[in-house]
PDB file of C-alpha atoms in Angstrom:
ATOM      1  CA  UNK H   1       9.260  57.791 -95.309  1.00 88.00           C
ATOM      2  CA  UNK H   2       5.530  58.283 -95.687  1.00 89.00           C
ATOM      3  CA  UNK H   3       3.141  59.424 -93.043  1.00 84.00           C
ATOM      4  CA  UNK H   4      -0.367  57.909 -92.750  1.00 72.00           C
ATOM      5  CA  UNK H   5      -1.979  61.047 -91.810  1.00 65.00           C
ATOM      6  CA  UNK H   6      -2.642  62.214 -95.182  1.00 59.00           C
ATOM      7  CA  UNK H   7      -6.253  61.237 -94.971  1.00 49.00           C
ATOM      8  CA  UNK H   8      -6.607  63.471 -91.637  1.00 48.00           C
ATOM      9  CA  UNK H   9      -4.570  66.440 -92.807  1.00 47.00           C
ATOM     10  CA  UNK H  10      -7.705  67.150 -95.242  1.00 46.00           C
ATOM     11  CA  UNK H  11      -9.676  68.375 -92.268  1.00 47.00           C
ATOM     12  CA  UNK H  12      -6.727  70.333 -91.222  1.00 52.00           C
ATOM     13  CA  UNK H  13      -2.713  71.002 -90.918  1.00 64.00           C
ATOM     14  CA  UNK H  14      -0.521  67.924 -90.833  1.00 76.00           C
ATOM     15  CA  UNK H  15       0.378  66.734 -87.610  1.00 88.00           C
ATOM     16  CA  UNK H  16       3.848  65.408 -88.780  1.00 91.00           C
ATOM     17  CA  UNK H  17       6.710  67.701 -89.590  1.00 90.00           C
ATOM     18  CA  UNK H  18      10.146  68.018 -89.461  1.00 94.00           C
ATOM     19  CA  UNK H  19      11.900  69.844 -86.029  1.00 96.00           C
ATOM     20  CA  UNK H  20      15.197  71.244 -85.614  1.00 97.00           C
ATOM     21  CA  UNK H  21      14.661  69.504 -81.399  1.00 98.00           C
ATOM     22  CA  UNK H  22      17.299  66.908 -82.576  1.00 98.00           C
ATOM     23  CA  UNK H  23      19.761  64.031 -80.104  1.00 97.00           C
ATOM     24  CA  UNK H  24      23.038  66.078 -81.931  1.00 95.00           C
ATOM     25  CA  UNK H  25      21.638  69.693 -82.031  1.00 95.00           C
ATOM     26  CA  UNK H  26      22.281  69.314 -86.250  1.00 95.00           C
ATOM     27  CA  UNK H  27      19.931  68.521 -89.095  1.00 96.00           C
ATOM     28  CA  UNK H  28      16.155  67.830 -88.572  1.00 97.00           C
ATOM     29  CA  UNK H  29      14.265  65.079 -86.265  1.00 97.00           C
ATOM     30  CA  UNK H  30      10.874  63.921 -87.492  1.00 96.00           C
ATOM     31  CA  UNK H  31       8.159  65.258 -84.990  1.00 97.00           C
ATOM     32  CA  UNK H  32       4.675  62.945 -84.817  1.00 97.00           C
ATOM     33  CA  UNK H  33       1.792  64.796 -83.106  1.00 96.00           C
ATOM     34  CA  UNK H  34      -1.585  63.247 -82.146  1.00 95.00           C
ATOM     35  CA  UNK H  35      -4.163  65.690 -81.872  1.00 90.00           C
ATOM     36  CA  UNK H  36      -8.050  66.003 -83.053  1.00 84.00           C
ATOM     37  CA  UNK H  37      -8.289  67.365 -86.569  1.00 76.00           C
ATOM     38  CA  UNK H  38     -11.975  69.205 -87.895  1.00 60.00           C
ATOM     39  CA  UNK H  39     -13.602  71.681 -86.993  1.00 52.00           C
ATOM     40  CA  UNK H  40     -15.870  71.936 -83.832  1.00 52.00           C
ATOM     41  CA  UNK H  41     -17.324  68.328 -83.643  1.00 53.00           C
ATOM     42  CA  UNK H  42     -16.374  67.504 -87.297  1.00 54.00           C
ATOM     43  CA  UNK H  43     -13.208  65.253 -87.520  1.00 61.00           C
ATOM     44  CA  UNK H  44     -11.297  62.730 -85.552  1.00 76.00           C
ATOM     45  CA  UNK H  45      -8.314  62.019 -83.628  1.00 85.00           C
ATOM     46  CA  UNK H  46      -5.281  61.714 -85.844  1.00 87.00           C
ATOM     47  CA  UNK H  47      -1.863  60.270 -84.148  1.00 90.00           C
ATOM     48  CA  UNK H  48       1.470  61.622 -85.789  1.00 91.00           C
ATOM     49  CA  UNK H  49       3.226  58.447 -87.362  1.00 93.00           C
ATOM     50  CA  UNK H  50       5.483  57.989 -89.821  1.00 94.00           C
ATOM     51  CA  UNK H  51       6.496  54.509 -91.557  1.00 95.00           C
ATOM     52  CA  UNK H  52       8.955  52.940 -94.699  1.00 94.00           C
ATOM     53  CA  UNK H  53       6.229  52.923 -97.166  1.00 94.00           C
ATOM     54  CA  UNK H  54       4.356  54.737 -99.807  1.00 91.00           C
ATOM     55  CA  UNK H  55       0.990  56.424 -98.828  1.00 86.00           C
ATOM     56  CA  UNK H  56      -1.409  54.999-102.366  1.00 79.00           C
ATOM     57  CA  UNK H  57      -4.259  56.964-101.554  1.00 72.00           C
ATOM     58  CA  UNK H  58      -7.190  58.234 -99.417  1.00 71.00           C
ATOM     59  CA  UNK H  59     -10.134  56.602 -98.453  1.00 65.00           C
ATOM     60  CA  UNK H  60     -12.859  59.487 -97.084  1.00 60.00           C
ATOM     61  CA  UNK H  61     -10.665  60.610 -93.969  1.00 61.00           C
ATOM     62  CA  UNK H  62      -8.603  57.464 -94.146  1.00 67.00           C
ATOM     63  CA  UNK H  63      -5.955  56.111 -95.504  1.00 71.00           C
ATOM     64  CA  UNK H  64      -4.839  53.000 -97.979  1.00 83.00           C
ATOM     65  CA  UNK H  65      -0.993  52.370 -97.012  1.00 89.00           C
ATOM     66  CA  UNK H  66       1.679  50.600 -98.889  1.00 92.00           C
ATOM     67  CA  UNK H  67       3.614  49.082 -95.482  1.00 94.00           C
ATOM     68  CA  UNK H  68       7.117  48.340 -96.374  1.00 95.00           C
ATOM     69  CA  UNK H  69      10.621  48.887 -98.541  1.00 97.00           C
ATOM     70  CA  UNK H  70      12.920  45.996-100.769  1.00 97.00           C
ATOM     71  CA  UNK H  71      14.964  43.851 -98.445  1.00 97.00           C
ATOM     72  CA  UNK H  72      16.966  41.216 -97.784  1.00 97.00           C
ATOM     73  CA  UNK H  73      19.301  41.465 -95.175  1.00 96.00           C
ATOM     74  CA  UNK H  74      18.887  40.127 -91.512  1.00 96.00           C
ATOM     75  CA  UNK H  75      19.947  43.094 -89.075  1.00 97.00           C
ATOM     76  CA  UNK H  76      20.394  42.302 -85.585  1.00 97.00           C
ATOM     77  CA  UNK H  77      18.438  45.348 -84.220  1.00 98.00           C
ATOM     78  CA  UNK H  78      17.167  48.821 -85.128  1.00 98.00           C
ATOM     79  CA  UNK H  79      19.196  51.513 -83.103  1.00 98.00           C
ATOM     80  CA  UNK H  80      18.385  55.165 -82.633  1.00 98.00           C
ATOM     81  CA  UNK H  81      17.046  58.272 -80.516  1.00 98.00           C
ATOM     82  CA  UNK H  82      13.827  59.191 -79.153  1.00 98.00           C
ATOM     83  CA  UNK H  83      11.872  61.907 -77.415  1.00 98.00           C
ATOM     84  CA  UNK H  84       8.389  61.498 -76.150  1.00 98.00           C
ATOM     85  CA  UNK H  85       5.903  62.965 -74.246  1.00 98.00           C
ATOM     86  CA  UNK H  86       2.380  61.449 -73.094  1.00 98.00           C
ATOM     87  CA  UNK H  87      -0.800  62.574 -72.650  1.00 98.00           C
ATOM     88  CA  UNK H  88      -4.430  61.008 -71.064  1.00 98.00           C
ATOM     89  CA  UNK H  89      -6.289  59.020 -73.560  1.00 97.00           C
ATOM     90  CA  UNK H  90      -8.941  61.397 -74.400  1.00 95.00           C
ATOM     91  CA  UNK H  91     -10.322  59.915 -77.554  1.00 92.00           C
ATOM     92  CA  UNK H  92     -11.082  55.892 -77.743  1.00 93.00           C
ATOM     93  CA  UNK H  93     -12.811  53.897 -80.228  1.00 90.00           C
ATOM     94  CA  UNK H  94     -15.851  50.991 -78.983  1.00 90.00           C
ATOM     95  CA  UNK H  95     -13.526  48.575 -78.497  1.00 91.00           C
ATOM     96  CA  UNK H  96     -10.474  50.436 -76.137  1.00 94.00           C
ATOM     97  CA  UNK H  97     -13.288  52.538 -73.930  1.00 96.00           C
ATOM     98  CA  UNK H  98     -11.409  50.953 -71.053  1.00 95.00           C
ATOM     99  CA  UNK H  99      -8.392  53.450 -71.853  1.00 95.00           C
ATOM    100  CA  UNK H 100     -10.111  56.469 -71.393  1.00 96.00           C
ATOM    101  CA  UNK H 101      -8.140  58.701 -68.964  1.00 96.00           C
ATOM    102  CA  UNK H 102      -4.729  56.682 -69.195  1.00 97.00           C
ATOM    103  CA  UNK H 103      -1.663  57.779 -70.372  1.00 98.00           C
ATOM    104  CA  UNK H 104      -1.269  57.146 -74.275  1.00 98.00           C
ATOM    105  CA  UNK H 105       1.377  55.025 -75.265  1.00 98.00           C
ATOM    106  CA  UNK H 106       4.120  55.257 -77.908  1.00 98.00           C
ATOM    107  CA  UNK H 107       5.352  52.851 -80.126  1.00 98.00           C
ATOM    108  CA  UNK H 108       8.463  52.276 -82.454  1.00 98.00           C
ATOM    109  CA  UNK H 109       8.425  48.853 -84.054  1.00 98.00           C
ATOM    110  CA  UNK H 110      10.248  46.478 -86.515  1.00 98.00           C
ATOM    111  CA  UNK H 111       9.430  44.002 -89.120  1.00 98.00           C
ATOM    112  CA  UNK H 112      10.898  41.418 -91.922  1.00 98.00           C
ATOM    113  CA  UNK H 113       8.434  39.971 -93.655  1.00 97.00           C
ATOM    114  CA  UNK H 114       8.647  37.133 -96.856  1.00 97.00           C
ATOM    115  CA  UNK H 115       5.789  38.781 -99.453  1.00 96.00           C
ATOM    116  CA  UNK H 116       5.122  39.039-103.088  1.00 95.00           C
ATOM    117  CA  UNK H 117       4.304  43.178-102.632  1.00 95.00           C
ATOM    118  CA  UNK H 118       4.409  45.881 -99.873  1.00 94.00           C
ATOM    119  CA  UNK H 119       1.844  44.665 -97.261  1.00 93.00           C
ATOM    120  CA  UNK H 120      -1.510  46.424 -97.765  1.00 91.00           C
ATOM    121  CA  UNK H 121      -3.115  48.618 -94.836  1.00 89.00           C
ATOM    122  CA  UNK H 122      -6.841  49.802 -94.673  1.00 85.00           C
ATOM    123  CA  UNK H 123      -7.442  52.124 -91.472  1.00 79.00           C
ATOM    124  CA  UNK H 124     -10.908  52.413 -92.663  1.00 80.00           C
ATOM    125  CA  UNK H 125     -12.988  50.420 -89.962  1.00 77.00           C
ATOM    126  CA  UNK H 126     -15.416  49.340 -92.379  1.00 82.00           C
ATOM    127  CA  UNK H 127     -12.601  46.919 -94.366  1.00 83.00           C
ATOM    128  CA  UNK H 128     -10.262  47.652 -91.999  1.00 85.00           C
ATOM    129  CA  UNK H 129      -6.533  45.636 -92.204  1.00 88.00           C
ATOM    130  CA  UNK H 130      -3.651  46.003 -90.009  1.00 91.00           C
ATOM    131  CA  UNK H 131      -0.129  44.989 -89.610  1.00 94.00           C
ATOM    132  CA  UNK H 132      -0.449  41.692 -87.489  1.00 95.00           C
ATOM    133  CA  UNK H 133       3.061  40.912 -85.383  1.00 96.00           C
ATOM    134  CA  UNK H 134       2.197  36.773 -85.383  1.00 96.00           C
ATOM    135  CA  UNK H 135       1.362  36.543 -89.115  1.00 96.00           C
ATOM    136  CA  UNK H 136       2.693  33.278 -90.727  1.00 96.00           C
ATOM    137  CA  UNK H 137       4.975  35.881 -93.233  1.00 96.00           C
ATOM    138  CA  UNK H 138       6.837  37.600 -90.762  1.00 98.00           C
ATOM    139  CA  UNK H 139      10.219  36.020 -90.132  1.00 98.00           C
ATOM    140  CA  UNK H 140      11.212  38.487 -87.642  1.00 98.00           C
ATOM    141  CA  UNK H 141      10.041  41.463 -85.175  1.00 98.00           C
ATOM    142  CA  UNK H 142      10.528  43.797 -82.435  1.00 98.00           C
ATOM    143  CA  UNK H 143       9.347  46.641 -80.767  1.00 98.00           C
ATOM    144  CA  UNK H 144       9.221  49.536 -78.115  1.00 98.00           C
ATOM    145  CA  UNK H 145       6.394  50.737 -76.453  1.00 98.00           C
ATOM    146  CA  UNK H 146       6.932  53.562 -74.033  1.00 98.00           C
ATOM    147  CA  UNK H 147       3.759  54.736 -71.648  1.00 98.00           C
ATOM    148  CA  UNK H 148       5.703  57.889 -69.990  1.00 98.00           C
ATOM    149  CA  UNK H 149       7.591  60.740 -70.759  1.00 98.00           C
ATOM    150  CA  UNK H 150      10.955  60.673 -71.734  1.00 98.00           C
ATOM    151  CA  UNK H 151      13.863  62.698 -69.892  1.00 96.00           C
ATOM    152  CA  UNK H 152      14.441  64.810 -72.905  1.00 97.00           C
ATOM    153  CA  UNK H 153      16.418  62.314 -75.777  1.00 98.00           C
ATOM    154  CA  UNK H 154      17.087  58.916 -75.029  1.00 98.00           C
ATOM    155  CA  UNK H 155      18.597  56.212 -77.177  1.00 98.00           C
ATOM    156  CA  UNK H 156      16.964  52.975 -77.510  1.00 98.00           C
ATOM    157  CA  UNK H 157      17.692  49.476 -79.322  1.00 98.00           C
ATOM    158  CA  UNK H 158      15.302  47.133 -80.370  1.00 98.00           C
ATOM    159  CA  UNK H 159      16.273  43.999 -81.101  1.00 98.00           C
ATOM    160  CA  UNK H 160      15.070  41.629 -84.079  1.00 98.00           C
ATOM    161  CA  UNK H 161      13.409  38.028 -82.608  1.00 97.00           C
ATOM    162  CA  UNK H 162      13.722  36.116 -85.613  1.00 97.00           C
ATOM    163  CA  UNK H 163      10.954  33.147 -86.035  1.00 95.00           C
ATOM    164  CA  UNK H 164      12.876  31.351 -89.041  1.00 91.00           C
ATOM    165  CA  UNK H 165      16.627  31.758 -90.015  1.00 89.00           C
ATOM    166  CA  UNK H 166      16.076  29.868 -92.783  1.00 91.00           C
ATOM    167  CA  UNK H 167      13.806  32.323 -95.043  1.00 94.00           C
ATOM    168  CA  UNK H 168      15.301  35.387 -96.634  1.00 95.00           C
ATOM    169  CA  UNK H 169      12.943  38.418 -96.497  1.00 97.00           C
ATOM    170  CA  UNK H 170      11.655  40.333 -98.968  1.00 98.00           C
ATOM    171  CA  UNK H 171      10.428  43.736 -97.008  1.00 98.00           C
ATOM    172  CA  UNK H 172      11.802  45.769 -94.141  1.00 98.00           C
ATOM    173  CA  UNK H 173       9.258  47.331 -92.345  1.00 98.00           C
ATOM    174  CA  UNK H 174       9.138  50.230 -89.888  1.00 98.00           C
ATOM    175  CA  UNK H 175       6.905  52.935 -88.279  1.00 96.00           C
ATOM    176  CA  UNK H 176       6.796  55.186 -85.448  1.00 97.00           C
ATOM    177  CA  UNK H 177       3.614  56.274 -83.522  1.00 96.00           C
ATOM    178  CA  UNK H 178       2.844  58.911 -80.693  1.00 97.00           C
ATOM    179  CA  UNK H 179      -0.464  56.826 -79.953  1.00 97.00           C
ATOM    180  CA  UNK H 180      -0.248  52.805 -79.820  1.00 95.00           C
ATOM    181  CA  UNK H 181      -3.729  52.287 -81.183  1.00 94.00           C
ATOM    182  CA  UNK H 182      -3.895  55.241 -83.458  1.00 90.00           C
ATOM    183  CA  UNK H 183      -5.167  53.011 -86.017  1.00 86.00           C
ATOM    184  CA  UNK H 184      -8.258  52.921 -84.214  1.00 89.00           C
ATOM    185  CA  UNK H 185      -8.562  56.539 -83.764  1.00 89.00           C
ATOM    186  CA  UNK H 186      -7.512  56.276 -80.252  1.00 94.00           C
ATOM    187  CA  UNK H 187      -4.768  58.335 -78.107  1.00 96.00           C
ATOM    188  CA  UNK H 188      -4.777  61.451 -76.244  1.00 96.00           C
ATOM    189  CA  UNK H 189      -4.283  64.851 -77.857  1.00 96.00           C
ATOM    190  CA  UNK H 190      -0.817  66.176 -77.495  1.00 96.00           C
ATOM    191  CA  UNK H 191       1.017  62.677 -77.068  1.00 98.00           C
ATOM    192  CA  UNK H 192       4.154  63.759 -79.207  1.00 98.00           C
ATOM    193  CA  UNK H 193       6.932  61.547 -80.375  1.00 98.00           C
ATOM    194  CA  UNK H 194      10.235  63.054 -82.174  1.00 98.00           C
ATOM    195  CA  UNK H 195      12.456  60.388 -83.382  1.00 98.00           C
ATOM    196  CA  UNK H 196      15.722  60.536 -84.958  1.00 98.00           C
ATOM    197  CA  UNK H 197      19.079  58.864 -86.464  1.00 97.00           C
ATOM    198  CA  UNK H 198      17.626  54.957 -87.081  1.00 98.00           C
ATOM    199  CA  UNK H 199      20.581  52.787 -87.531  1.00 97.00           C
ATOM    200  CA  UNK H 200      20.518  48.853 -88.384  1.00 98.00           C
ATOM    201  CA  UNK H 201      22.933  46.732 -86.932  1.00 97.00           C
ATOM    202  CA  UNK H 202      24.599  43.502 -88.007  1.00 96.00           C
ATOM    203  CA  UNK H 203      26.552  40.746 -87.132  1.00 87.00           C
ATOM    204  CA  UNK H 204      28.305  40.447 -90.090  1.00 71.00           C
TER     205      UNK H 204
END
């Protein structure tokens, strides 16, 4: 696991950290918080996020990430626990100004892909490259989005919808974010997502 917030953390403390708040009362969960990082008006919104893969390098206050871990199995679903507190969206990029004031939305998604290397993600608006769930390299995909508070910890199940059962995946991608549109620097300050106990279910 790694976080996409390394670039933003150059402007302040990290907004992704371990928490003692867990569904079982033992161990640690991952706490992802959306916040403005910087000094005064100098800075940017950073949506708390983690992903299966590796943060490759900083591009100014943006990041270049390698999404995915080597994987060839075909799970049926992703299962785990999450706890979410939303907040009104108070920072929005030009293309998402219509979301101002609406409740922020967390997102957890999983994909199996057929690629020769990890998927390169770039968050810099000048050369942005993000994951496309409709791309031809996607073999299976599933997601959970929620724009309201949970009642404490809740279990989730995300079924994987297979688009091609004849292709063998090469990488698995799993991402959790406190703000669904965080890659576009859009979200609500204070939106917080905790996740724990991820596992995969199989039919075999």
